[in-house]
Amino acid sequence: MAFFTSAFGDGLALHTIWWIGFIIVVTIVCYHLCKKRKAETAQNGFAFAIVEIIIKFLTCFTCGLAIGFIMSQLGNIYSSVLASYIWLVVGIIIGIFTSNILLHLAFHRGLSMFKSSLVESLVVFVTTGIFIVIIATGGLGYDTTIPKESEVESVIVKEADRDYFIINGKDIVNSYQGDAKRIKKTLELHKEIINKCKAKKHHGFYALTRQSDDDYGSVSDEDEYENTISSTGIIIKYKLKSGKIITRQYRRGEVPVSQDENVKDLVANDLTMITKIPVKYLSSCYIQDMQNGGYSSTDKDLNKKLVVALIKDLNNVKKIKKDEYDYSIDLNYTDSGENYNYRNGTEISVNIYSEYKNALKVLNDSGVLAKLEE
């Protein structure tokens, strides 16, 4: 997504003002361009030659990349990175030259001056090639950039699909943390991820298409993850002392299994979310009996007791290696205040095992378990 779409935050007043100002500026620029444009004559749709060049360049570049990447998928048939790149080049050539010919016919109503269009096509092809090489080899070091420990002020490590909870424009669940131990662990995790990614390169180039091990690392690694990493991967964000923000996102299979414990310590889990989100935003709890029905509670006192009990249980019972559980609780948090946006709501689902004595006691004492058995 373009950088300007999320400038100055999301859902804030300054963000809205920015968009209004941006639209006004673009409208004024378009108005002045139209006023200064030379009078059009019959059979001549554009007064400025530069307009034709710009339209051709952008269209050919876009079509070349689009068709190139579509055709690069044919490399999957051969499970070959080289085949993907060959098909990419073929697709780029087809996309660039086809769109250039069609645009030339539209602008000139024939093939007159077609040699100049061929030169334009070659320029676009070379530009596209340079762009692909830069991206496929790592973006001039972008893929291996890790800040020095002394430069880092604070960090965030979060699952890519972990919910947000925004209050006054700030995500209170995935907030920056600046303790030295956390920063060191994050840098260690990031280095190991980069080493694994670099090992996947083929003669210095990354694969164009997703490889079969991208989601889990490898078949033998799949079970070792124990669902501690989201299938969509993780996001690492650094806030440097200079004020600069560095953000990187990696798929699950790019995170080494050896870093599994590190990831568990760093990402915001259910306990983190329940602890950080104020209980006043808990609008309802849905208690599900795996054998019978469910019960929805909007009782604030009961919900608060459940949250306190769950925090105790999640702290006391660190790891459970079993799939069987009798109940689950969905905690629905909502901030419907004046600053509401789509990130001001989230749902946290917690499986209630027999080891969760505190939560089960609250459910039993409140009569919820009896209601579920009716």
mmCIF file of C-alpha atoms in Angstrom:
data_model
loop_
_atom_site.group_PDB
_atom_site.id
_atom_site.type_symbol
_atom_site.label_atom_id
_atom_site.label_comp_id
_atom_site.label_asym_id
_atom_site.label_seq_id
_atom_site.Cartn_x
_atom_site.Cartn_y
_atom_site.Cartn_z
ATOM 1 C CA MET A 1 0.000 0.000 0.000
ATOM 2 C CA ALA A 2 1.251 3.488 -0.799
ATOM 3 C CA PHE A 3 2.888 5.314 2.094
ATOM 4 C CA PHE A 4 0.524 8.275 1.943
ATOM 5 C CA THR A 5 -2.608 6.202 2.614
ATOM 6 C CA SER A 6 -1.721 5.758 6.295
ATOM 7 C CA ALA A 7 0.190 8.976 6.879
ATOM 8 C CA PHE A 8 -0.356 10.466 10.347
ATOM 9 C CA GLY A 9 -1.990 7.346 11.714
ATOM 10 C CA ASP A 10 -5.326 5.695 11.135
ATOM 11 C CA GLY A 11 -8.654 6.843 12.496
ATOM 12 C CA LEU A 12 -7.228 10.047 13.987
ATOM 13 C CA ALA A 13 -8.413 13.590 13.302
ATOM 14 C CA LEU A 14 -5.021 14.472 11.794
ATOM 15 C CA HIS A 15 -5.374 11.521 9.410
ATOM 16 C CA THR A 16 -8.733 12.859 8.169
ATOM 17 C CA ILE A 17 -7.372 16.397 7.823
ATOM 18 C CA TRP A 18 -4.426 15.037 5.831
ATOM 19 C CA TRP A 19 -6.736 13.282 3.357
ATOM 20 C CA ILE A 20 -8.937 16.351 2.932
ATOM 21 C CA GLY A 21 -5.861 18.505 2.267
ATOM 22 C CA PHE A 22 -4.404 15.922 -0.112
ATOM 23 C CA ILE A 23 -7.621 15.798 -2.156
ATOM 24 C CA ILE A 24 -7.800 19.604 -2.324
ATOM 25 C CA VAL A 25 -4.192 19.891 -3.550
ATOM 26 C CA VAL A 26 -4.667 17.209 -6.221
ATOM 27 C CA THR A 27 -7.906 18.865 -7.381
ATOM 28 C CA ILE A 28 -6.205 22.278 -7.702
ATOM 29 C CA VAL A 29 -3.283 20.776 -9.648
ATOM 30 C CA CYS A 30 -5.661 18.995 -12.040
ATOM 31 C CA TYR A 31 -7.656 22.218 -12.556
ATOM 32 C CA HIS A 32 -4.567 24.249 -13.473
ATOM 33 C CA LEU A 33 -3.284 21.536 -15.811
ATOM 34 C CA CYS A 34 -6.613 21.504 -17.648
ATOM 35 C CA LYS A 35 -6.690 25.307 -17.934
ATOM 36 C CA LYS A 36 -3.154 25.545 -19.324
ATOM 37 C CA ARG A 37 -3.612 22.689 -21.764
ATOM 38 C CA LYS A 38 -3.436 23.721 -25.418
ATOM 39 C CA ALA A 39 -6.671 23.700 -27.374
ATOM 40 C CA GLU A 40 -7.392 20.302 -28.810
ATOM 41 C CA THR A 41 -7.886 19.865 -32.501
ATOM 42 C CA ALA A 42 -9.907 17.255 -34.341
ATOM 43 C CA GLN A 43 -8.216 13.851 -34.573
ATOM 44 C CA ASN A 44 -5.719 14.858 -31.861
ATOM 45 C CA GLY A 45 -6.680 13.646 -28.431
ATOM 46 C CA PHE A 46 -3.652 14.955 -26.535
ATOM 47 C CA ALA A 47 -1.949 18.330 -26.753
ATOM 48 C CA PHE A 48 1.258 17.449 -24.918
ATOM 49 C CA ALA A 49 3.637 14.808 -26.319
ATOM 50 C CA ILE A 50 4.954 14.174 -22.822
ATOM 51 C CA VAL A 51 1.524 12.862 -21.796
ATOM 52 C CA GLU A 52 1.787 10.075 -24.375
ATOM 53 C CA ILE A 53 5.251 9.080 -23.141
ATOM 54 C CA ILE A 54 4.179 9.016 -19.497
ATOM 55 C CA ILE A 55 1.041 6.986 -20.211
ATOM 56 C CA LYS A 56 2.989 4.520 -22.362
ATOM 57 C CA PHE A 57 5.732 4.099 -19.768
ATOM 58 C CA LEU A 58 3.410 3.529 -16.816
ATOM 59 C CA THR A 59 1.060 1.244 -18.754
ATOM 60 C CA CYS A 60 3.822 -0.856 -20.309
ATOM 61 C CA PHE A 61 5.694 -1.127 -16.998
ATOM 62 C CA THR A 62 2.548 -2.232 -15.156
ATOM 63 C CA CYS A 63 1.378 -4.658 -17.862
ATOM 64 C CA GLY A 64 4.864 -6.107 -18.201
ATOM 65 C CA LEU A 65 5.137 -6.818 -14.485
ATOM 66 C CA ALA A 66 1.578 -8.154 -14.240
ATOM 67 C CA ILE A 67 1.818 -10.565 -17.168
ATOM 68 C CA GLY A 68 5.373 -11.471 -16.172
ATOM 69 C CA PHE A 69 4.391 -12.519 -12.666
ATOM 70 C CA ILE A 70 1.337 -14.388 -13.923
ATOM 71 C CA MET A 71 3.475 -16.371 -16.351
ATOM 72 C CA SER A 72 6.182 -16.923 -13.726
ATOM 73 C CA GLN A 73 3.704 -19.210 -11.957
ATOM 74 C CA LEU A 74 4.289 -21.680 -14.791
ATOM 75 C CA GLY A 75 7.642 -22.324 -13.136
ATOM 76 C CA ASN A 76 5.753 -24.201 -10.423
ATOM 77 C CA ILE A 77 5.079 -26.934 -12.978
ATOM 78 C CA TYR A 78 8.798 -27.665 -13.009
ATOM 79 C CA SER A 79 9.406 -26.716 -9.338
ATOM 80 C CA SER A 80 12.256 -24.638 -10.682
ATOM 81 C CA VAL A 81 13.308 -21.130 -9.659
ATOM 82 C CA LEU A 82 15.165 -20.727 -12.968
ATOM 83 C CA ALA A 83 12.042 -21.699 -14.930
ATOM 84 C CA SER A 84 10.036 -19.089 -13.002
ATOM 85 C CA TYR A 85 12.502 -16.369 -13.972
ATOM 86 C CA ILE A 86 12.532 -17.460 -17.616
ATOM 87 C CA TRP A 87 8.732 -17.305 -17.766
ATOM 88 C CA LEU A 88 8.858 -13.956 -15.962
ATOM 89 C CA VAL A 89 11.067 -12.462 -18.686
ATOM 90 C CA VAL A 90 8.855 -13.931 -21.421
ATOM 91 C CA GLY A 91 5.771 -12.448 -19.772
ATOM 92 C CA ILE A 92 7.428 -9.039 -19.342
ATOM 93 C CA ILE A 93 8.357 -8.930 -23.034
ATOM 94 C CA ILE A 94 4.832 -9.909 -24.096
ATOM 95 C CA GLY A 95 3.223 -7.411 -21.716
ATOM 96 C CA ILE A 96 5.444 -4.463 -22.624
ATOM 97 C CA PHE A 97 5.452 -4.845 -26.397
ATOM 98 C CA THR A 98 1.755 -5.748 -26.687
ATOM 99 C CA SER A 99 0.591 -2.779 -24.608
ATOM 100 C CA ASN A 100 3.035 -0.479 -26.426
ATOM 101 C CA ILE A 101 1.711 -1.479 -29.859
ATOM 102 C CA LEU A 102 -1.911 -1.009 -28.761
ATOM 103 C CA LEU A 103 -1.178 2.402 -27.260
ATOM 104 C CA HIS A 104 0.783 3.468 -30.352
ATOM 105 C CA LEU A 105 -2.180 2.568 -32.565
ATOM 106 C CA ALA A 106 -4.500 4.512 -30.269
ATOM 107 C CA PHE A 107 -2.336 7.636 -30.219
ATOM 108 C CA HIS A 108 -1.207 7.679 -33.866
ATOM 109 C CA ARG A 109 -4.039 5.786 -35.567
ATOM 110 C CA GLY A 110 -1.514 3.719 -37.440
ATOM 111 C CA LEU A 111 2.077 2.508 -37.352
ATOM 112 C CA SER A 112 3.715 5.806 -38.283
ATOM 113 C CA MET A 113 6.701 6.681 -36.059
ATOM 114 C CA PHE A 114 6.648 3.123 -34.700
ATOM 115 C CA LYS A 115 10.454 3.034 -34.364
ATOM 116 C CA SER A 116 10.277 5.600 -31.565
ATOM 117 C CA SER A 117 7.771 3.375 -29.781
ATOM 118 C CA LEU A 118 10.163 0.428 -30.045
ATOM 119 C CA VAL A 119 12.845 2.521 -28.377
ATOM 120 C CA GLU A 120 10.354 3.368 -25.620
ATOM 121 C CA SER A 121 9.616 -0.352 -25.201
ATOM 122 C CA LEU A 122 13.313 -1.140 -24.813
ATOM 123 C CA VAL A 123 13.675 1.595 -22.195
ATOM 124 C CA VAL A 124 10.721 0.175 -20.256
ATOM 125 C CA PHE A 125 12.131 -3.367 -20.565
ATOM 126 C CA VAL A 126 15.532 -2.299 -19.201
ATOM 127 C CA THR A 127 13.878 -0.334 -16.386
ATOM 128 C CA THR A 128 11.694 -3.309 -15.481
ATOM 129 C CA GLY A 129 14.717 -5.604 -15.525
ATOM 130 C CA ILE A 130 16.655 -3.340 -13.165
ATOM 131 C CA PHE A 131 13.639 -3.125 -10.868
ATOM 132 C CA ILE A 132 13.244 -6.933 -10.775
ATOM 133 C CA VAL A 133 16.949 -7.517 -10.092
ATOM 134 C CA ILE A 134 16.942 -5.025 -7.214
ATOM 135 C CA ILE A 135 13.840 -6.560 -5.621
ATOM 136 C CA ALA A 136 14.737 -10.218 -6.250
ATOM 137 C CA THR A 137 18.234 -9.873 -4.773
ATOM 138 C CA GLY A 138 17.064 -8.208 -1.595
ATOM 139 C CA GLY A 139 16.352 -4.568 -2.336
ATOM 140 C CA LEU A 140 19.954 -3.323 -2.108
ATOM 141 C CA GLY A 141 20.361 -4.803 1.367
ATOM 142 C CA TYR A 142 16.812 -4.102 2.551
ATOM 143 C CA ASP A 143 16.304 -7.797 3.355
ATOM 144 C CA THR A 144 19.350 -8.011 5.633
ATOM 145 C CA THR A 145 19.050 -4.670 7.412
ATOM 146 C CA ILE A 146 19.129 -5.064 11.184
ATOM 147 C CA PRO A 147 19.734 -2.067 13.435
ATOM 148 C CA LYS A 148 22.518 -2.141 16.009
ATOM 149 C CA GLU A 149 21.457 -2.859 19.560
ATOM 150 C CA SER A 150 22.759 0.548 20.646
ATOM 151 C CA GLU A 151 20.491 2.246 18.075
ATOM 152 C CA VAL A 152 17.241 0.609 19.219
ATOM 153 C CA GLU A 153 14.984 2.431 21.644
ATOM 154 C CA SER A 154 12.094 -0.062 21.722
ATOM 155 C CA VAL A 155 10.584 -2.988 19.781
ATOM 156 C CA ILE A 156 7.334 -4.737 18.898
ATOM 157 C CA VAL A 157 7.087 -8.392 17.882
ATOM 158 C CA LYS A 158 3.559 -9.449 16.960
ATOM 159 C CA GLU A 159 1.735 -12.132 15.054
ATOM 160 C CA ALA A 160 0.713 -10.796 11.656
ATOM 161 C CA ASP A 161 -2.960 -11.579 12.243
ATOM 162 C CA ARG A 162 -3.068 -10.693 15.927
ATOM 163 C CA ASP A 163 -5.948 -8.333 16.681
ATOM 164 C CA TYR A 164 -5.502 -4.674 17.451
ATOM 165 C CA PHE A 165 -7.177 -2.688 20.181
ATOM 166 C CA ILE A 166 -6.903 1.038 19.569
ATOM 167 C CA ILE A 167 -7.555 3.551 22.345
ATOM 168 C CA ASN A 168 -6.937 7.245 21.634
ATOM 169 C CA GLY A 169 -5.068 6.331 18.473
ATOM 170 C CA LYS A 170 -2.670 3.883 20.150
ATOM 171 C CA ASP A 171 -2.625 0.107 19.957
ATOM 172 C CA ILE A 172 -2.436 -0.860 23.619
ATOM 173 C CA VAL A 173 -1.990 -4.574 22.862
ATOM 174 C CA ASN A 174 1.014 -4.341 20.565
ATOM 175 C CA SER A 175 2.861 -1.400 22.110
ATOM 176 C CA TYR A 176 6.587 -0.689 21.908
ATOM 177 C CA GLN A 177 8.682 -2.063 24.768
ATOM 178 C CA GLY A 178 12.177 -0.859 25.528
ATOM 179 C CA ASP A 179 13.711 -3.241 28.060
ATOM 180 C CA ALA A 180 17.208 -4.360 27.075
ATOM 181 C CA LYS A 181 16.477 -8.097 27.370
ATOM 182 C CA ARG A 182 13.521 -7.855 24.985
ATOM 183 C CA ILE A 183 15.516 -5.839 22.453
ATOM 184 C CA LYS A 184 18.356 -8.380 22.549
ATOM 185 C CA LYS A 185 15.947 -11.309 22.060
ATOM 186 C CA THR A 186 14.269 -9.535 19.140
ATOM 187 C CA LEU A 187 17.595 -8.880 17.407
ATOM 188 C CA GLU A 188 18.605 -12.521 17.913
ATOM 189 C CA LEU A 189 15.297 -13.701 16.430
ATOM 190 C CA HIS A 190 15.622 -11.317 13.482
ATOM 191 C CA LYS A 191 19.185 -12.460 12.699
ATOM 192 C CA GLU A 192 18.130 -16.110 12.652
ATOM 193 C CA ILE A 193 15.192 -15.335 10.352
ATOM 194 C CA ILE A 194 17.477 -13.477 7.940
ATOM 195 C CA ASN A 195 19.985 -16.348 7.927
ATOM 196 C CA LYS A 196 17.209 -18.800 7.057
ATOM 197 C CA CYS A 197 15.897 -16.520 4.294
ATOM 198 C CA LYS A 198 19.388 -16.056 2.819
ATOM 199 C CA ALA A 199 19.856 -19.823 2.747
ATOM 200 C CA LYS A 200 16.815 -20.058 0.450
ATOM 201 C CA LYS A 201 18.368 -17.836 -2.211
ATOM 202 C CA HIS A 202 19.280 -19.364 -5.573
ATOM 203 C CA HIS A 203 22.498 -17.832 -6.895
ATOM 204 C CA GLY A 204 21.702 -14.654 -5.023
ATOM 205 C CA PHE A 205 18.040 -14.475 -6.123
ATOM 206 C CA TYR A 206 14.920 -15.166 -4.091
ATOM 207 C CA ALA A 207 12.262 -17.459 -5.535
ATOM 208 C CA LEU A 208 9.474 -15.609 -7.345
ATOM 209 C CA THR A 209 6.754 -18.001 -6.261
ATOM 210 C CA ARG A 210 5.951 -19.346 -2.828
ATOM 211 C CA GLN A 211 7.829 -22.527 -2.086
ATOM 212 C CA SER A 212 6.140 -25.528 -0.498
ATOM 213 C CA ASP A 213 7.947 -24.998 2.814
ATOM 214 C CA ASP A 214 7.097 -21.327 3.224
ATOM 215 C CA ASP A 215 4.268 -21.946 5.664
ATOM 216 C CA TYR A 216 5.906 -24.423 8.007
ATOM 217 C CA GLY A 217 9.632 -24.396 7.279
ATOM 218 C CA SER A 218 9.623 -28.059 6.259
ATOM 219 C CA VAL A 219 7.443 -31.116 6.673
ATOM 220 C CA SER A 220 9.459 -32.327 9.668
ATOM 221 C CA ASP A 221 9.229 -28.909 11.309
ATOM 222 C CA GLU A 222 5.448 -28.589 11.105
ATOM 223 C CA ASP A 223 4.632 -30.505 14.281
ATOM 224 C CA GLU A 224 7.402 -28.781 16.229
ATOM 225 C CA TYR A 225 5.738 -25.384 15.973
ATOM 226 C CA GLU A 226 2.860 -26.493 18.224
ATOM 227 C CA ASN A 227 0.777 -23.618 16.789
ATOM 228 C CA THR A 228 2.891 -21.005 18.599
ATOM 229 C CA ILE A 229 3.337 -18.964 15.424
ATOM 230 C CA SER A 230 0.443 -17.665 13.368
ATOM 231 C CA SER A 231 0.136 -19.129 9.879
ATOM 232 C CA THR A 232 0.384 -15.560 8.587
ATOM 233 C CA GLY A 233 3.752 -15.119 10.283
ATOM 234 C CA ILE A 234 5.145 -12.358 12.482
ATOM 235 C CA ILE A 235 5.886 -8.636 12.272
ATOM 236 C CA ILE A 236 8.983 -7.055 13.828
ATOM 237 C CA LYS A 237 9.047 -3.304 14.402
ATOM 238 C CA TYR A 238 11.938 -1.237 15.745
ATOM 239 C CA LYS A 239 11.740 2.324 17.002
ATOM 240 C CA LEU A 240 15.249 3.760 16.790
ATOM 241 C CA LYS A 241 16.657 6.467 19.027
ATOM 242 C CA SER A 242 16.842 8.667 15.930
ATOM 243 C CA GLY A 243 13.044 8.440 15.637
ATOM 244 C CA LYS A 244 13.132 6.151 12.578
ATOM 245 C CA ILE A 245 10.765 3.157 12.424
ATOM 246 C CA ILE A 246 11.892 -0.123 10.802
ATOM 247 C CA THR A 247 9.198 -2.717 10.037
ATOM 248 C CA ARG A 248 9.630 -6.235 8.652
ATOM 249 C CA GLN A 249 7.103 -9.046 8.145
ATOM 250 C CA TYR A 250 7.969 -12.739 7.732
ATOM 251 C CA ARG A 251 5.907 -15.830 6.938
ATOM 252 C CA ARG A 252 5.718 -18.665 9.415
ATOM 253 C CA GLY A 253 8.094 -20.887 7.463
ATOM 254 C CA GLU A 254 10.770 -18.179 7.493
ATOM 255 C CA VAL A 255 10.972 -18.314 11.293
ATOM 256 C CA PRO A 256 13.419 -21.051 12.416
ATOM 257 C CA VAL A 257 11.942 -23.643 14.757
ATOM 258 C CA SER A 258 14.949 -23.070 17.024
ATOM 259 C CA GLN A 259 13.478 -19.635 17.777
ATOM 260 C CA ASP A 260 10.094 -21.007 18.844
ATOM 261 C CA GLU A 261 10.602 -20.220 22.532
ATOM 262 C CA ASN A 262 11.885 -16.767 21.655
ATOM 263 C CA VAL A 263 8.759 -16.058 19.637
ATOM 264 C CA LYS A 264 6.491 -17.210 22.472
ATOM 265 C CA ASP A 265 8.247 -14.831 24.862
ATOM 266 C CA LEU A 266 8.007 -11.867 22.494
ATOM 267 C CA VAL A 267 4.575 -11.974 20.837
ATOM 268 C CA ALA A 268 1.387 -10.753 22.480
ATOM 269 C CA ASN A 269 -0.498 -13.897 23.534
ATOM 270 C CA ASP A 270 -3.951 -14.282 25.098
ATOM 271 C CA LEU A 271 -2.588 -13.483 28.556
ATOM 272 C CA THR A 272 -0.951 -10.292 27.289
ATOM 273 C CA MET A 273 -4.146 -9.128 25.604
ATOM 274 C CA ILE A 274 -6.407 -9.902 28.570
ATOM 275 C CA THR A 275 -3.993 -8.168 30.934
ATOM 276 C CA LYS A 276 -3.504 -5.054 28.810
ATOM 277 C CA ILE A 277 -7.058 -4.332 27.648
ATOM 278 C CA PRO A 278 -8.983 -2.607 30.475
ATOM 279 C CA VAL A 279 -11.889 -4.723 31.687
ATOM 280 C CA LYS A 280 -14.282 -1.780 31.222
ATOM 281 C CA TYR A 281 -14.141 -2.500 27.456
ATOM 282 C CA LEU A 282 -15.333 -6.099 27.979
ATOM 283 C CA SER A 283 -18.864 -5.942 26.580
ATOM 284 C CA SER A 284 -19.765 -9.634 26.884
ATOM 285 C CA CYS A 285 -18.490 -13.143 27.505
ATOM 286 C CA TYR A 286 -19.728 -16.201 25.660
ATOM 287 C CA ILE A 287 -19.170 -19.457 27.525
ATOM 288 C CA GLN A 288 -19.377 -22.510 25.287
ATOM 289 C CA ASP A 289 -19.960 -26.040 26.569
ATOM 290 C CA MET A 290 -18.352 -28.436 24.102
ATOM 291 C CA GLN A 291 -21.056 -31.047 24.778
ATOM 292 C CA ASN A 292 -24.102 -28.806 25.180
ATOM 293 C CA GLY A 293 -24.980 -25.233 24.279
ATOM 294 C CA GLY A 294 -23.595 -21.829 25.153
ATOM 295 C CA TYR A 295 -24.301 -18.993 27.543
ATOM 296 C CA SER A 296 -23.755 -15.291 26.885
ATOM 297 C CA SER A 297 -23.021 -13.053 29.853
ATOM 298 C CA THR A 298 -23.251 -9.264 29.932
ATOM 299 C CA ASP A 299 -23.030 -9.210 33.738
ATOM 300 C CA LYS A 300 -20.120 -6.849 34.419
ATOM 301 C CA ASP A 301 -19.324 -8.294 37.844
ATOM 302 C CA LEU A 302 -19.264 -11.876 36.538
ATOM 303 C CA ASN A 303 -17.196 -10.890 33.507
ATOM 304 C CA LYS A 304 -14.672 -9.070 35.688
ATOM 305 C CA LYS A 305 -14.336 -12.117 37.972
ATOM 306 C CA LEU A 306 -13.796 -14.317 34.904
ATOM 307 C CA VAL A 307 -11.024 -12.049 33.607
ATOM 308 C CA VAL A 308 -9.244 -12.043 36.992
ATOM 309 C CA ALA A 309 -9.561 -15.846 37.186
ATOM 310 C CA LEU A 310 -8.297 -16.355 33.636
ATOM 311 C CA ILE A 311 -5.248 -14.169 34.283
ATOM 312 C CA LYS A 312 -4.403 -16.300 37.334
ATOM 313 C CA ASP A 313 -4.892 -19.561 35.412
ATOM 314 C CA LEU A 314 -2.908 -18.448 32.373
ATOM 315 C CA ASN A 315 -0.065 -17.372 34.653
ATOM 316 C CA ASN A 316 -0.127 -20.566 36.713
ATOM 317 C CA VAL A 317 -0.586 -23.083 33.879
ATOM 318 C CA LYS A 318 2.147 -22.293 31.369
ATOM 319 C CA LYS A 319 1.858 -25.146 28.873
ATOM 320 C CA ILE A 320 -0.832 -27.719 28.147
ATOM 321 C CA LYS A 321 -0.151 -30.459 25.612
ATOM 322 C CA LYS A 322 -3.648 -31.802 25.050
ATOM 323 C CA ASP A 323 -6.520 -31.064 22.720
ATOM 324 C CA GLU A 324 -9.400 -32.043 25.020
ATOM 325 C CA TYR A 325 -11.236 -29.322 26.897
ATOM 326 C CA ASP A 326 -14.810 -29.026 28.156
ATOM 327 C CA TYR A 327 -15.414 -25.300 27.841
ATOM 328 C CA SER A 328 -14.240 -22.233 25.981
ATOM 329 C CA ILE A 329 -14.748 -18.551 26.695
ATOM 330 C CA ASP A 330 -14.972 -15.807 24.075
ATOM 331 C CA LEU A 331 -14.166 -12.403 25.531
ATOM 332 C CA ASN A 332 -15.669 -9.643 23.380
ATOM 333 C CA TYR A 333 -13.997 -6.274 23.831
ATOM 334 C CA THR A 334 -15.512 -3.159 22.262
ATOM 335 C CA ASP A 335 -14.888 0.570 22.521
ATOM 336 C CA SER A 336 -17.938 2.238 21.038
ATOM 337 C CA GLY A 337 -16.914 5.751 22.056
ATOM 338 C CA GLU A 338 -16.593 8.790 19.837
ATOM 339 C CA ASN A 339 -13.200 7.661 18.475
ATOM 340 C CA TYR A 340 -14.535 4.257 17.379
ATOM 341 C CA ASN A 341 -13.058 2.611 14.285
ATOM 342 C CA TYR A 342 -12.856 -0.998 13.077
ATOM 343 C CA ARG A 343 -9.780 -1.643 15.238
ATOM 344 C CA ASN A 344 -11.577 -0.745 18.475
ATOM 345 C CA GLY A 345 -13.012 -4.215 18.868
ATOM 346 C CA THR A 346 -11.521 -7.659 19.305
ATOM 347 C CA GLU A 347 -12.454 -11.147 20.483
ATOM 348 C CA ILE A 348 -10.178 -13.367 22.543
ATOM 349 C CA SER A 349 -10.984 -17.076 22.695
ATOM 350 C CA VAL A 350 -9.602 -19.108 25.592
ATOM 351 C CA ASN A 351 -10.005 -22.866 25.952
ATOM 352 C CA ILE A 352 -10.829 -23.844 29.537
ATOM 353 C CA TYR A 353 -8.928 -26.980 30.566
ATOM 354 C CA SER A 354 -9.453 -28.929 33.775
ATOM 355 C CA GLU A 355 -6.256 -27.302 35.097
ATOM 356 C CA TYR A 356 -7.906 -23.862 35.001
ATOM 357 C CA LYS A 357 -9.235 -24.154 38.562
ATOM 358 C CA ASN A 358 -9.924 -20.446 39.114
ATOM 359 C CA ALA A 359 -12.029 -19.958 35.970
ATOM 360 C CA LEU A 360 -13.973 -23.171 36.602
ATOM 361 C CA LYS A 361 -14.665 -22.078 40.192
ATOM 362 C CA VAL A 362 -16.096 -18.733 39.009
ATOM 363 C CA LEU A 363 -18.276 -20.489 36.425
ATOM 364 C CA ASN A 364 -19.494 -22.982 39.016
ATOM 365 C CA ASP A 365 -20.140 -20.464 41.818
ATOM 366 C CA SER A 366 -22.042 -18.150 39.470
ATOM 367 C CA GLY A 367 -24.327 -20.953 38.323
ATOM 368 C CA VAL A 368 -23.185 -20.757 34.687
ATOM 369 C CA LEU A 369 -22.146 -24.429 34.583
ATOM 370 C CA ALA A 370 -25.545 -25.455 35.900
ATOM 371 C CA LYS A 371 -27.281 -23.369 33.228
ATOM 372 C CA LEU A 372 -25.153 -24.985 30.519
ATOM 373 C CA GLU A 373 -26.170 -28.457 31.682
ATOM 374 C CA GLU A 374 -29.901 -27.688 31.604
#
